[in-house]
Short mmCIF file of C-alpha atoms in Angstrom, two decimals:
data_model
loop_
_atom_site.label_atom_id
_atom_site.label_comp_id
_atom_site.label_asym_id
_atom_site.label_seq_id
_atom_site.Cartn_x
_atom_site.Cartn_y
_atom_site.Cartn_z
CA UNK A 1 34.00 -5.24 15.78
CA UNK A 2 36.67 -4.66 12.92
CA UNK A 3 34.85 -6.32 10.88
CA UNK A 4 31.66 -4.72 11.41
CA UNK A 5 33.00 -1.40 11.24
CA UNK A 6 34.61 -2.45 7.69
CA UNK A 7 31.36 -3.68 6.27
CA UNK A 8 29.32 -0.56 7.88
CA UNK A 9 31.87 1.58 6.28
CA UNK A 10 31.71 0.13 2.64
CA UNK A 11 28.24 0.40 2.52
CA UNK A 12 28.56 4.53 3.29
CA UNK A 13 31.31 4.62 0.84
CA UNK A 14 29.65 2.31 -1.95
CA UNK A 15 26.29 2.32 -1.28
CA UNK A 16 24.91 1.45 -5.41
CA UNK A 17 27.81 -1.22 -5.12
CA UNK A 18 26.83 -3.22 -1.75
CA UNK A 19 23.34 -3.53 -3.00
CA UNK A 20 24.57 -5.08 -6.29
CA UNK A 21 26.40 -7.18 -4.48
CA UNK A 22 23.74 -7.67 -2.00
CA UNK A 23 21.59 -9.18 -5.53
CA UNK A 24 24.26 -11.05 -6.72
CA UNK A 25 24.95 -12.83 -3.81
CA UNK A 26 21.36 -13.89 -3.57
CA UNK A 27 21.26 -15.36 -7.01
CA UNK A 28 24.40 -17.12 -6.35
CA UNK A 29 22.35 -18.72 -3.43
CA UNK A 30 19.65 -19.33 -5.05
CA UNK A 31 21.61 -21.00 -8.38
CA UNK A 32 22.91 -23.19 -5.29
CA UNK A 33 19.59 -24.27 -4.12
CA UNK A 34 18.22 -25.39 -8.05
CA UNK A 35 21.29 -27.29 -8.72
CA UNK A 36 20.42 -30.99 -9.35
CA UNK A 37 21.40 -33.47 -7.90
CA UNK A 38 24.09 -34.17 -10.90
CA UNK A 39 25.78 -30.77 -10.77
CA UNK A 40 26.24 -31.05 -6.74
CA UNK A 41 28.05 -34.14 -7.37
CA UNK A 42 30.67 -32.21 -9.49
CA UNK A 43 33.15 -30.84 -6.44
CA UNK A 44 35.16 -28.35 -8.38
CA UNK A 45 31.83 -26.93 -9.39
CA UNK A 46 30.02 -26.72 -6.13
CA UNK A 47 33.11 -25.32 -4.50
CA UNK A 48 33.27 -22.71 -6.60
CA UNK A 49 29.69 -21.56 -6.35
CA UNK A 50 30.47 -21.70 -2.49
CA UNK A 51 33.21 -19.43 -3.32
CA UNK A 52 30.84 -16.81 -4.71
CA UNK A 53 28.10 -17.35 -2.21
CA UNK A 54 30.84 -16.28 0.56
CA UNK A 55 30.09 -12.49 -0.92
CA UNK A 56 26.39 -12.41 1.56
CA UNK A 57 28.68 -11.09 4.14
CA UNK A 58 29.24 -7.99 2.09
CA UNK A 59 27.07 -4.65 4.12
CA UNK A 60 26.39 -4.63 7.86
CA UNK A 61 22.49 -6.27 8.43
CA UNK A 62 20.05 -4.41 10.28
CA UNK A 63 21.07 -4.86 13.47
CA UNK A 64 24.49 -4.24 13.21
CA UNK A 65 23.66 -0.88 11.47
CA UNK A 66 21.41 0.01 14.16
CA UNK A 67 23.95 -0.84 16.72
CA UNK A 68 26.66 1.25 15.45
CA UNK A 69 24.28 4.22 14.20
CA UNK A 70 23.63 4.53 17.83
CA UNK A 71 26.76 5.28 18.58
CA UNK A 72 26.86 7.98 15.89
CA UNK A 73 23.30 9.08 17.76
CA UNK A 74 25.22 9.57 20.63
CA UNK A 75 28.17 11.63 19.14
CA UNK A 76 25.29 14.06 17.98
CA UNK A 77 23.89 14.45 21.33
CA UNK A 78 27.27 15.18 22.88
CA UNK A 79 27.70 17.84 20.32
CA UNK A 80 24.31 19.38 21.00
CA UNK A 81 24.80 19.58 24.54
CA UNK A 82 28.48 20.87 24.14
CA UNK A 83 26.97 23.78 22.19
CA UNK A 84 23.92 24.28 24.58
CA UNK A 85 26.96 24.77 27.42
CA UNK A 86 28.52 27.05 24.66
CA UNK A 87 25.79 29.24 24.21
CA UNK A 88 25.27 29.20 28.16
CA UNK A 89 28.51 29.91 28.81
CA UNK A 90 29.09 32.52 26.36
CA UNK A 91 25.92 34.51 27.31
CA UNK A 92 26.91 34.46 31.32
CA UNK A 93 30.36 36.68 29.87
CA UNK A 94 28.23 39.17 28.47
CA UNK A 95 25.98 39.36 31.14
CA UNK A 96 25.34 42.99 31.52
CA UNK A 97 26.64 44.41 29.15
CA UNK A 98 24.00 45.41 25.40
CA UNK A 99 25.75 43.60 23.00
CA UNK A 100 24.69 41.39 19.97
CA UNK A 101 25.68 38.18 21.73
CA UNK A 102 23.07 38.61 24.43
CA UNK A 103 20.25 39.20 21.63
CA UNK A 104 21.42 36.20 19.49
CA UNK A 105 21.63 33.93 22.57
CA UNK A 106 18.68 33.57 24.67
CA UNK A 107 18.77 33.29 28.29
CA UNK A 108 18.26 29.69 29.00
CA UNK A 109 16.35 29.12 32.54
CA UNK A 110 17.72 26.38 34.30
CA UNK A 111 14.17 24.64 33.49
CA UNK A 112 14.70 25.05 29.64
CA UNK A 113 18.41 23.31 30.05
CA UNK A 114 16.23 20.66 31.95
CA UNK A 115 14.33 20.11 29.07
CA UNK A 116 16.99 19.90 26.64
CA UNK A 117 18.67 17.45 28.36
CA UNK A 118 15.96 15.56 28.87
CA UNK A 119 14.76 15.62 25.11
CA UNK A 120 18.58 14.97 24.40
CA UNK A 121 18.92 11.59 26.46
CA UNK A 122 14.92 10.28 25.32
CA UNK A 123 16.44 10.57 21.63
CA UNK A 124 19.40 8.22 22.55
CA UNK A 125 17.07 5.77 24.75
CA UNK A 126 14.71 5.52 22.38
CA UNK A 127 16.69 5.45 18.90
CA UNK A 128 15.93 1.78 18.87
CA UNK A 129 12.02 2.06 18.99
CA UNK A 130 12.56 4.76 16.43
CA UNK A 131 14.50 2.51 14.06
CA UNK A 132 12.05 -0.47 14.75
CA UNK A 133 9.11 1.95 12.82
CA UNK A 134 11.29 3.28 10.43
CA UNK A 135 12.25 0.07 9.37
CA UNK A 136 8.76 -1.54 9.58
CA UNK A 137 7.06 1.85 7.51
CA UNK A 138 9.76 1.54 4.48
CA UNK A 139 9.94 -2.00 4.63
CA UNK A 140 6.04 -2.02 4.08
CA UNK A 141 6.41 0.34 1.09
CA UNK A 142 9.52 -1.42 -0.31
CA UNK A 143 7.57 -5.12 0.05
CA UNK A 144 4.14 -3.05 -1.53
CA UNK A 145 5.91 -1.52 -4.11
CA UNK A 146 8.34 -4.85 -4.82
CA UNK A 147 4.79 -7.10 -4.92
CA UNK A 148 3.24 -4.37 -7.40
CA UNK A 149 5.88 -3.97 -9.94
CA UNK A 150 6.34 -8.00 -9.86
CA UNK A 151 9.94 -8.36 -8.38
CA UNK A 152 11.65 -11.04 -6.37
CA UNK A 153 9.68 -13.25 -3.95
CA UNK A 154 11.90 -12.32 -1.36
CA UNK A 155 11.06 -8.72 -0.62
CA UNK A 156 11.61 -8.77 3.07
CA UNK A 157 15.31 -9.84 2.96
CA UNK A 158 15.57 -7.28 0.50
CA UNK A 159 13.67 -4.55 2.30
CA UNK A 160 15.91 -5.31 4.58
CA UNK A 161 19.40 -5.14 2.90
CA UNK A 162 18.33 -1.82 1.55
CA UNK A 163 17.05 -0.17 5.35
CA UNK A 164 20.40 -1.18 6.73
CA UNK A 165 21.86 0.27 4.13
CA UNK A 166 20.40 3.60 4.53
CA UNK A 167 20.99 3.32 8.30
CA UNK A 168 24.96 4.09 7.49
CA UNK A 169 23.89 7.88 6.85
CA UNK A 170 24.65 7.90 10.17
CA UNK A 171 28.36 8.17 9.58
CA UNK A 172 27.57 12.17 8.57
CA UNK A 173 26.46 12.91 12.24
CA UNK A 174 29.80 13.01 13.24
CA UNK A 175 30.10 16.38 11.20
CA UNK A 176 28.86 18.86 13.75
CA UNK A 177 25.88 21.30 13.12
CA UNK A 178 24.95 20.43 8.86
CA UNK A 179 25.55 16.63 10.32
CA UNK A 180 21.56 15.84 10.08
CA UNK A 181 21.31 17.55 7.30
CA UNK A 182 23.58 15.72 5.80
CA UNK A 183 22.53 12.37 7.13
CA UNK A 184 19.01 13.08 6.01
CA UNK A 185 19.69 13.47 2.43
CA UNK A 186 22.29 10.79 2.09
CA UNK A 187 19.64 8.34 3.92
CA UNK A 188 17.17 8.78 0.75
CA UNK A 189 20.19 8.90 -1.37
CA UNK A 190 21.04 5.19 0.28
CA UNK A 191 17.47 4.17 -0.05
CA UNK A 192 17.33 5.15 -3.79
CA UNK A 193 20.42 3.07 -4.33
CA UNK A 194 18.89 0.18 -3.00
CA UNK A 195 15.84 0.37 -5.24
CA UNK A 196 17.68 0.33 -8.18
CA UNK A 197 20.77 -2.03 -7.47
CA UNK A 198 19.04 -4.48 -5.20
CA UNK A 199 15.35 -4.31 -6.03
CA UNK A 200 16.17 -3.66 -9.73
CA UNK A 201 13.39 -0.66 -9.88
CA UNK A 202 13.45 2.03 -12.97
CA UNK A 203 13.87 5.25 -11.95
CA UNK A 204 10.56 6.44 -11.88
CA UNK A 205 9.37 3.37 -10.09
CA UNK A 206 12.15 4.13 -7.46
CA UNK A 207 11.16 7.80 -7.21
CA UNK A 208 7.70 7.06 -6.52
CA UNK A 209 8.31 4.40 -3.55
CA UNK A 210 10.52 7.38 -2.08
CA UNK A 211 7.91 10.11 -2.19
CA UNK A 212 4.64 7.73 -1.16
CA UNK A 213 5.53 8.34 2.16
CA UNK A 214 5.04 11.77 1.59
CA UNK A 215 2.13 11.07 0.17
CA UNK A 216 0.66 9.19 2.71
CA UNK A 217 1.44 11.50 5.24
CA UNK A 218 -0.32 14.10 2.83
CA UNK A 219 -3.51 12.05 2.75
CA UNK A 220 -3.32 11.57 6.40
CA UNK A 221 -3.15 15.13 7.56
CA UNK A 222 -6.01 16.28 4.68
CA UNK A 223 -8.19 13.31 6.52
CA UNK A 224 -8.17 15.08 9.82
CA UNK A 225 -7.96 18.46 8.39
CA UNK A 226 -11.57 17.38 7.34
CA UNK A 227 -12.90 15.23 10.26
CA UNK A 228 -11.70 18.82 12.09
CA UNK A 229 -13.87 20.59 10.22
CA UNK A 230 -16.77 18.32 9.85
CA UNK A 231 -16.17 18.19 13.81
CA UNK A 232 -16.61 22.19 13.98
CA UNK A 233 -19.44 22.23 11.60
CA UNK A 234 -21.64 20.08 13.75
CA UNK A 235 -20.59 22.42 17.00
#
């Protein structure tokens, strides 16, 4: 678990150097695999690339991001129910009485803090569905993107080196209330890192595999917007 947390950690903390590493690694692997059959006799030499190939443990993988963002998922649900109790709590004291607390805090029905519990527990059950199709949606883009600018045949161990990277955003939901904010930003931050250490992308070409999903999402809502009104039309 150490050693998790350790690798989880240096990919927050360096996230342009993990990827590079990330690279690295797999060209040391793959200058493994295309030695002939002369060079793997040499012992001092194959030891030594074995030495450098040791560095694909660097970063947490997919999974073991996910896992431990959960738990990070969790912290941020505590703190959102801690502050729902807050806000309860402070606007039972100034029950009564016309001050500014009891505008700025509404009066939560017992239904409402139902709800909010409710929504609050779904969003820790389900984080792992969630990941699943974020990490399927960028890994598409990342393998489209990868297959259209012409880089390394292995996009999907890429794709995902540079997901679980951005999954360590995580870490900044432990700062309560600008904590998804935070996480947010970093995550594309993370992402971009990725593109350009690991997948070896320009910067425009990394820019533009950030905002297609935008995009698409753009296109998507204009297509209905349309089929609405062509819908309407007809009526």
């Amino acid at each position: 678990m150490t050693v998790l947390l350790e690798n989880y950690l240096q990919n927050f903390i360096h996230p342009f150097r993990t990827q590079e590493a990330h690279r690295l690694a797999r060209r040391i692997r793959e200058s493994i695999g295309g030695q002939g059959q002369l060079q793997l006799a040499d012992d001092s030499h194959q030891k030594n690339l074995e030495l450098k190939a040791s560095l694909t443990g660097i970063g947490a993988n997919l999974y073991e991001a996910m896992g431990i963002s959960w738990l990070f998922i969790i912290v941020k649900i505590i703190y959102a129910l801690l502050a729902m109790a807050l806000g309860v709590a402070a606007f039972n004291i100034s029950e009564g009485n016309s001050t500014l607390l009891e505008i700025l805090i509404p009066a939560f029905t017992v239904k409402a803090q139902k709800l909010l519990i409710i929504f609050a527990v779904g969003e820790v059950v389900f984080f792992p569905v969630g990941i699943w199709f974020y990490a399927k949606i960028w890994g598409t883009f990342i393998k489209f993107f990868g297959e259209l600018f012409d880089r390394e045949k292995d996009l999907r161990e890429i794709s995902d080196e540079i997901i679980s990277g951005s999954l360590t955003s995580h870490l900044f939901l432990l700062v309560p209330v600008f904590g998804s904010l935070a996480q947010f930003l970093s995550a594309l931050v993370f992402l971009y890192a990725g593109l350009r250490r690991n997948l070896e992308l320009k910067v425009p070409q990394a820019l533009m595999v950030l905002i297609a999903p935008v995009f698409v999402i753009f296109l998507l809502w204009l297509m209905l917007l349309v089929s609405v009104m062509l819908l309407v039309s007809v009526f």
